[in-house]
mmCIF file of C-alpha atoms in Angstrom:
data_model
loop_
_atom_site.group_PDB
_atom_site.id
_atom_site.type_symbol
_atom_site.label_atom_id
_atom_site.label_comp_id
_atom_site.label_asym_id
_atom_site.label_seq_id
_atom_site.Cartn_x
_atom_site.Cartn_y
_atom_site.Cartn_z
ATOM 1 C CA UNK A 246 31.588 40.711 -16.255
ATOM 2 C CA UNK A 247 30.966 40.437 -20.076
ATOM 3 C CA UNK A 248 30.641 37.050 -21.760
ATOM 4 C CA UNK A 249 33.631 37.443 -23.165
ATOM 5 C CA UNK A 250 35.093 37.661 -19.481
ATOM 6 C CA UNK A 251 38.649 36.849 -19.169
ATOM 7 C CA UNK A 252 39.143 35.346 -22.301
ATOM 8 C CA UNK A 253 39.666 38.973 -23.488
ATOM 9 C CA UNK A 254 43.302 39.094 -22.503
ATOM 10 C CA UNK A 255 43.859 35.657 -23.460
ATOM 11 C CA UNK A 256 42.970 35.605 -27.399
ATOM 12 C CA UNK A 257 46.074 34.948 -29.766
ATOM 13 C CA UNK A 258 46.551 36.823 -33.046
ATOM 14 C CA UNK A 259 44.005 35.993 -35.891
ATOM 15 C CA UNK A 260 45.099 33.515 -38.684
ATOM 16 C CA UNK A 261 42.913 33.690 -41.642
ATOM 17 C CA UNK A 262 39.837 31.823 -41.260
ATOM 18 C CA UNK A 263 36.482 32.138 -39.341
ATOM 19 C CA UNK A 264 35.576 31.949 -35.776
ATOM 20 C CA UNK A 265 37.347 31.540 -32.729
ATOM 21 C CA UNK A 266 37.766 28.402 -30.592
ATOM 22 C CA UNK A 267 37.764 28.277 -26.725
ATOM 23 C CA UNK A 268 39.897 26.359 -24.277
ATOM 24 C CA UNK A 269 38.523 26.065 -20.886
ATOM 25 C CA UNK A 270 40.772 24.461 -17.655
ATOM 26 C CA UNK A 271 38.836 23.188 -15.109
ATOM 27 C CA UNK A 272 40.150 22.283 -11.465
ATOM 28 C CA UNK A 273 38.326 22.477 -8.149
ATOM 29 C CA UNK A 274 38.915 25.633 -6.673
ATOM 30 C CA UNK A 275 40.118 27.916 -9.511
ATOM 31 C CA UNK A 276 43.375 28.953 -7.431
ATOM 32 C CA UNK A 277 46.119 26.887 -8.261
ATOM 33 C CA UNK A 278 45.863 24.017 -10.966
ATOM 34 C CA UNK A 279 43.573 25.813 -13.086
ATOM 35 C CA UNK A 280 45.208 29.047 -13.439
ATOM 36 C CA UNK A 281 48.555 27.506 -14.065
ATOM 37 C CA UNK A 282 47.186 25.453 -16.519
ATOM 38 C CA UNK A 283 45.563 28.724 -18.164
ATOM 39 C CA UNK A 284 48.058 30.968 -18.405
ATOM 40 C CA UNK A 285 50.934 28.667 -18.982
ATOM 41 C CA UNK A 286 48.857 27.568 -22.383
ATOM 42 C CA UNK A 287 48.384 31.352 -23.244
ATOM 43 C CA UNK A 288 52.514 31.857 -22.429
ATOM 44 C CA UNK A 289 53.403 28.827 -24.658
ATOM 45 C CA UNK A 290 50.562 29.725 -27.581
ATOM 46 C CA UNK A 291 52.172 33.840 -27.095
ATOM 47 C CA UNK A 292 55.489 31.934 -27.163
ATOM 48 C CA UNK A 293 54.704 30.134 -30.657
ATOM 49 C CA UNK A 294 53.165 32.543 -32.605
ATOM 50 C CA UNK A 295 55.683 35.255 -31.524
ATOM 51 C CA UNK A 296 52.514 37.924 -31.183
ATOM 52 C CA UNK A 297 50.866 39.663 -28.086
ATOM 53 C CA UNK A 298 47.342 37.188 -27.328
ATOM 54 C CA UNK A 299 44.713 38.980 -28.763
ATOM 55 C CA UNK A 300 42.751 36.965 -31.544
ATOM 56 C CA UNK A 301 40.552 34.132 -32.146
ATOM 57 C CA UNK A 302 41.990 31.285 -29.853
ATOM 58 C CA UNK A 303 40.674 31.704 -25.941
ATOM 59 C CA UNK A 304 41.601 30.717 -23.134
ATOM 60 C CA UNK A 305 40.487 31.018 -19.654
ATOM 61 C CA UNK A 306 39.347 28.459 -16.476
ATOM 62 C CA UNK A 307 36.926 27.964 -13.330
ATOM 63 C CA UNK A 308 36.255 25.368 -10.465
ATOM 64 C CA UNK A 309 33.878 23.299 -9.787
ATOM 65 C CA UNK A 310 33.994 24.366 -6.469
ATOM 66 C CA UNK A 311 35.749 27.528 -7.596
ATOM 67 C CA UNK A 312 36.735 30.598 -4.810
ATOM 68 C CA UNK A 313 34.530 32.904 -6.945
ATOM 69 C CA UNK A 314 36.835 36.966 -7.243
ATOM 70 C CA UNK A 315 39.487 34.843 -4.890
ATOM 71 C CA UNK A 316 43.021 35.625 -6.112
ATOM 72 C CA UNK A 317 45.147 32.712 -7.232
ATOM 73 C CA UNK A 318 47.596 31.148 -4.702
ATOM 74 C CA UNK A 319 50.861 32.572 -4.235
ATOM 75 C CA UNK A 320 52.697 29.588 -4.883
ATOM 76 C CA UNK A 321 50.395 29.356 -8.266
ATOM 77 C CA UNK A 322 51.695 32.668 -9.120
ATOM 78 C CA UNK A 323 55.500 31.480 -8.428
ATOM 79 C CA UNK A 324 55.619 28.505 -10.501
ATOM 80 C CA UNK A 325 54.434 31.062 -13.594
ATOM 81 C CA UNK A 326 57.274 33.244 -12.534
ATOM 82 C CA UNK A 327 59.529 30.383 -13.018
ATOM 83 C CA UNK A 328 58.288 29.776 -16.195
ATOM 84 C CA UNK A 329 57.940 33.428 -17.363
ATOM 85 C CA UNK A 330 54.453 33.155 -17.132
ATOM 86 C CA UNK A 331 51.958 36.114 -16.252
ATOM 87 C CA UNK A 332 49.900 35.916 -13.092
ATOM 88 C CA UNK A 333 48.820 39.190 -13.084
ATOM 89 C CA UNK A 334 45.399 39.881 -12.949
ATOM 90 C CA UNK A 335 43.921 36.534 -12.021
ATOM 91 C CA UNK A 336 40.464 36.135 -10.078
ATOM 92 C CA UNK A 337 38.803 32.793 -9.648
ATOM 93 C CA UNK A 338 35.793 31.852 -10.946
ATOM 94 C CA UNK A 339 32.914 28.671 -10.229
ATOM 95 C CA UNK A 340 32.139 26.397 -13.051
ATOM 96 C CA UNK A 341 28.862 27.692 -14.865
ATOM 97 C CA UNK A 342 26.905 25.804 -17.400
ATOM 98 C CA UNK A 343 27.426 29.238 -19.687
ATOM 99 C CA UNK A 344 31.293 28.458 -19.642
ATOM 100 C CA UNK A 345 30.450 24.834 -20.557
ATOM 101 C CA UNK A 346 28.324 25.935 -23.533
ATOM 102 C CA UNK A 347 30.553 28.336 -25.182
ATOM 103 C CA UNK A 348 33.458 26.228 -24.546
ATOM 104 C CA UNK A 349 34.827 24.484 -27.549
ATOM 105 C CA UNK A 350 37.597 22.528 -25.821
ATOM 106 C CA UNK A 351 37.496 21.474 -22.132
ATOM 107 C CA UNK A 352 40.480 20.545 -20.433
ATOM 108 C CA UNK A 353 40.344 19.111 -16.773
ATOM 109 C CA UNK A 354 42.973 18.181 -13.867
ATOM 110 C CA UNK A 355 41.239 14.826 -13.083
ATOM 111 C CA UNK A 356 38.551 12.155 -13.972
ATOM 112 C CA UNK A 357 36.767 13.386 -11.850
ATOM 113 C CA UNK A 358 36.439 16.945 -13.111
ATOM 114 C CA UNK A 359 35.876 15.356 -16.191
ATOM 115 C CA UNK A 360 32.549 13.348 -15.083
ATOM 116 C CA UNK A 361 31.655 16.616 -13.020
ATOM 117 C CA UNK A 362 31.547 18.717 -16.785
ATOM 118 C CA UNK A 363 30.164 15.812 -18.836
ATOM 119 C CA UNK A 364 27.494 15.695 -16.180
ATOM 120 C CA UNK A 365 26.067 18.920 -17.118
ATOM 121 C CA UNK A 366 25.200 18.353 -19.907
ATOM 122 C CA UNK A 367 25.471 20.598 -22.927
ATOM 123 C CA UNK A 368 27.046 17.875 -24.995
ATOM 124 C CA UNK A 369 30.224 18.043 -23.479
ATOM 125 C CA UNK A 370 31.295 14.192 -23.628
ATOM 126 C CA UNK A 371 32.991 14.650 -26.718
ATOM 127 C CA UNK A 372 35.495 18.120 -26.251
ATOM 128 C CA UNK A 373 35.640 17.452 -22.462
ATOM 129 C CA UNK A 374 38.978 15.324 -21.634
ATOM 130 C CA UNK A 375 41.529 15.613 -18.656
ATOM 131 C CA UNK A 376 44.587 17.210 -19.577
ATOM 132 C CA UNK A 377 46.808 14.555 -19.465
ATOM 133 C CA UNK A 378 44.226 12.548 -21.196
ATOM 134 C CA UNK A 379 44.171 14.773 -24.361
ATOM 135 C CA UNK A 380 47.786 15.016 -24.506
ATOM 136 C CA UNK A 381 47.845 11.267 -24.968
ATOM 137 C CA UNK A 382 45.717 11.180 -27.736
ATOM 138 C CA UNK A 383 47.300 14.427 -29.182
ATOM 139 C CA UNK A 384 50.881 12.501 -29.507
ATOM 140 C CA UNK A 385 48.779 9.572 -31.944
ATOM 141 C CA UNK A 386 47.805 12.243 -34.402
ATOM 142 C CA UNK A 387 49.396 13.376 -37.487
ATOM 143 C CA UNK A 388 49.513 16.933 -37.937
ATOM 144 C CA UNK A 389 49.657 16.170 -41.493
ATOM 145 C CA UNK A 390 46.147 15.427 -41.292
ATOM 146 C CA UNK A 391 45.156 18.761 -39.470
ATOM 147 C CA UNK A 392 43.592 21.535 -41.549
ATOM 148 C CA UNK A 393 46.583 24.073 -42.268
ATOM 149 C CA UNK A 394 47.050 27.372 -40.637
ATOM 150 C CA UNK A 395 45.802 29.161 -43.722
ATOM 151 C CA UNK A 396 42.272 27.687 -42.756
ATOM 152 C CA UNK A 397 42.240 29.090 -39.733
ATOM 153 C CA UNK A 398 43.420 28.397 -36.160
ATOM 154 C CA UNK A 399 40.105 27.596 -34.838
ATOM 155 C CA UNK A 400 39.357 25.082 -37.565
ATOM 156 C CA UNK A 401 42.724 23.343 -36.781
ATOM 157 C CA UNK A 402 41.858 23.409 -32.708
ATOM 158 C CA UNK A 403 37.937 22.069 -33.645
ATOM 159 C CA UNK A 404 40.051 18.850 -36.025
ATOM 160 C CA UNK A 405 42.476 18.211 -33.464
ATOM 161 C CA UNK A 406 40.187 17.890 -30.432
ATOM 162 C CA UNK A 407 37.456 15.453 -33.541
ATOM 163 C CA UNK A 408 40.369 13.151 -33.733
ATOM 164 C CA UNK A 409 41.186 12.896 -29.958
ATOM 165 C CA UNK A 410 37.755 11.880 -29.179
ATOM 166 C CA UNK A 411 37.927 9.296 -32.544
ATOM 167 C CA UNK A 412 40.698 7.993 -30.468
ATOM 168 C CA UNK A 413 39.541 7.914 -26.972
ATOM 169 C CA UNK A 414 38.358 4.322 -26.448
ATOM 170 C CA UNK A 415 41.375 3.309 -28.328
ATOM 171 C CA UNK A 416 43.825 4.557 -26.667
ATOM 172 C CA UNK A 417 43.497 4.262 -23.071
ATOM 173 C CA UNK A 418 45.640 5.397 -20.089
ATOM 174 C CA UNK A 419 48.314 2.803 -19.145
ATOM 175 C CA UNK A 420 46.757 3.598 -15.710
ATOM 176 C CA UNK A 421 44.107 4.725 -13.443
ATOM 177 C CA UNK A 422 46.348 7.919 -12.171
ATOM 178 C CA UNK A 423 48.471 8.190 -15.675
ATOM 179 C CA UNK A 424 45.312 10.945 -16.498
ATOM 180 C CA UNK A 425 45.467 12.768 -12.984
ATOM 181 C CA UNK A 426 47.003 16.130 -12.173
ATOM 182 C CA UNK A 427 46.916 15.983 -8.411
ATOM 183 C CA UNK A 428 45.749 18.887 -6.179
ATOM 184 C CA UNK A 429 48.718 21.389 -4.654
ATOM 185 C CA UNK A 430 46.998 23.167 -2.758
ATOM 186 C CA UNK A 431 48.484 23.582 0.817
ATOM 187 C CA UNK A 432 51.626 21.835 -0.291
ATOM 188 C CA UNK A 433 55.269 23.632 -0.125
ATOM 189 C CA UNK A 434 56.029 25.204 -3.022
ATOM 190 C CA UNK A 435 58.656 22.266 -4.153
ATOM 191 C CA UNK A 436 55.306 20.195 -4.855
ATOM 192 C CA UNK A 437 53.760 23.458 -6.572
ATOM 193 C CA UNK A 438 56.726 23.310 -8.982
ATOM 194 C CA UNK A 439 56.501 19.732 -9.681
ATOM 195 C CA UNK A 440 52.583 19.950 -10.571
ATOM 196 C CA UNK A 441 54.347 23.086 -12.439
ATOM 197 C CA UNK A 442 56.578 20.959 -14.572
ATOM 198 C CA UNK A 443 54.095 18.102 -15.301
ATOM 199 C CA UNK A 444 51.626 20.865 -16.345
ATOM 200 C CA UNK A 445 53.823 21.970 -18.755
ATOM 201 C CA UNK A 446 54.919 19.237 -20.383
ATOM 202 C CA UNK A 447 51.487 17.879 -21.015
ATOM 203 C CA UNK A 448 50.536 21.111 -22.610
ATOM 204 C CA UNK A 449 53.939 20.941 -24.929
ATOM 205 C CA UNK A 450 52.465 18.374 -27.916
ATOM 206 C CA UNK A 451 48.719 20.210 -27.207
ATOM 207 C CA UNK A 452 50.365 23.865 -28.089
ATOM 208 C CA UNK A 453 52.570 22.108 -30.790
ATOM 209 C CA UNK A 454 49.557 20.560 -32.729
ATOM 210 C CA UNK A 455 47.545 23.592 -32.151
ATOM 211 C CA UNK A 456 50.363 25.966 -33.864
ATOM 212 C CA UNK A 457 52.652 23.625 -35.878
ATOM 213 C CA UNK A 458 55.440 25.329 -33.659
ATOM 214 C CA UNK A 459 57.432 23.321 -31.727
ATOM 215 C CA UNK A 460 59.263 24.567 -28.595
ATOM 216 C CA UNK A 461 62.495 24.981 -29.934
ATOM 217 C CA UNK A 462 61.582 26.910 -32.480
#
């Protein structure tokens, strides 16, 4: 597979500007949190922007202990349905250090995902966060004080996810679970849908600040 890997059918369309920014979703196998996570983001950024995703804004996932060419769980793949989401296509992947690197934005299910990325290394401490993390710190910034679209997507993504790690040790979780998106797999698919619904509506504000589109628009 090329570097570019499955981020190929996940760009967005190119605003003006320079570069392209990458979102990577990490879970621990790479069959269910993970690639709902990743292709719900690339439905709701499609959904925005009101273009195909092909562009400068990536998005893809792995495990840490990821099923490496496994498909993603059938349940996975019916919670997109629900949402309108595509599944199609989908093979799991293991965490590398090369996704790490070239990732500009690293979004996790837990804490401890989060320690598992940081602990490779690559200077990942400050764009590594868990999901639910980032989308706390997301709702205490101003988009006013984002770079506009006219600069480029990627430059708004790479100022959004400076000022969530400004506010990190500010802004803590009112909890030690508030951050965790908890692990489906096995479960029915009425606790696939929940992890479904919680998924989405921590990505909501993140795909909002990213576009300046809100959902209803």
């Amino acid at each position: 597979m090329s570097p570019e890997g499955r981020g190929i059918a996940g760009h967005l369309p190119a605003v003006a500007g320079g570069g392209s920014f990458r979102i990577l979703h990490v879970s621990t196998g790479n069959v269910c949190r993970s690639p709902i996570t990743e292709r719900l983001t690339r439905h709701a950024l499609s959904h925005r922007l009101g273009g195909p995703v092909t562009g400068e804004l990536i998005v893809e996932s792995a495990g840490t202990w990821g099923h490496e060419g496994a498909p993603m769980e059938a349940n996975a793949a019916a919670v997109l349905a629900d949402f309108g989401a595509d599944a199609s296509g989908f093979t799991g992947r293991e965490l590398l250090d090369e996704h790490v690197i070239r990732a500009d934005l690293v979004l996790t299910a837990t804490r401890d995902h989060r320690a598992q990325v940081i602990s490779m290394g690559h200077s990942a401490g400050l764009r590594t966060f868990t999901l639910k993390e980032f989308t706390r710190l997301v709702r205490a910034i101003d988009p006013a004080t984002l770079p506009p679209l006219d600069d480029g997507m990627a430059e708004r993504a790479r100022a959004l996810v400076r000022a969530a790690a400004a506010l990190r040790g500010w802004l803590l979780a009112p909890s030690p679970d508030a951050d965790e998106v908890y692990d489906p797999y096995g479960a029915p698919i009425t606790f696939f849908r929940s992890i479904g619904d919680e998924i989405n509506q921590a990505l909501d504000p993140v795909v909002t600040a990213l576009t300046g589109v809100t959902a209803g628009r």
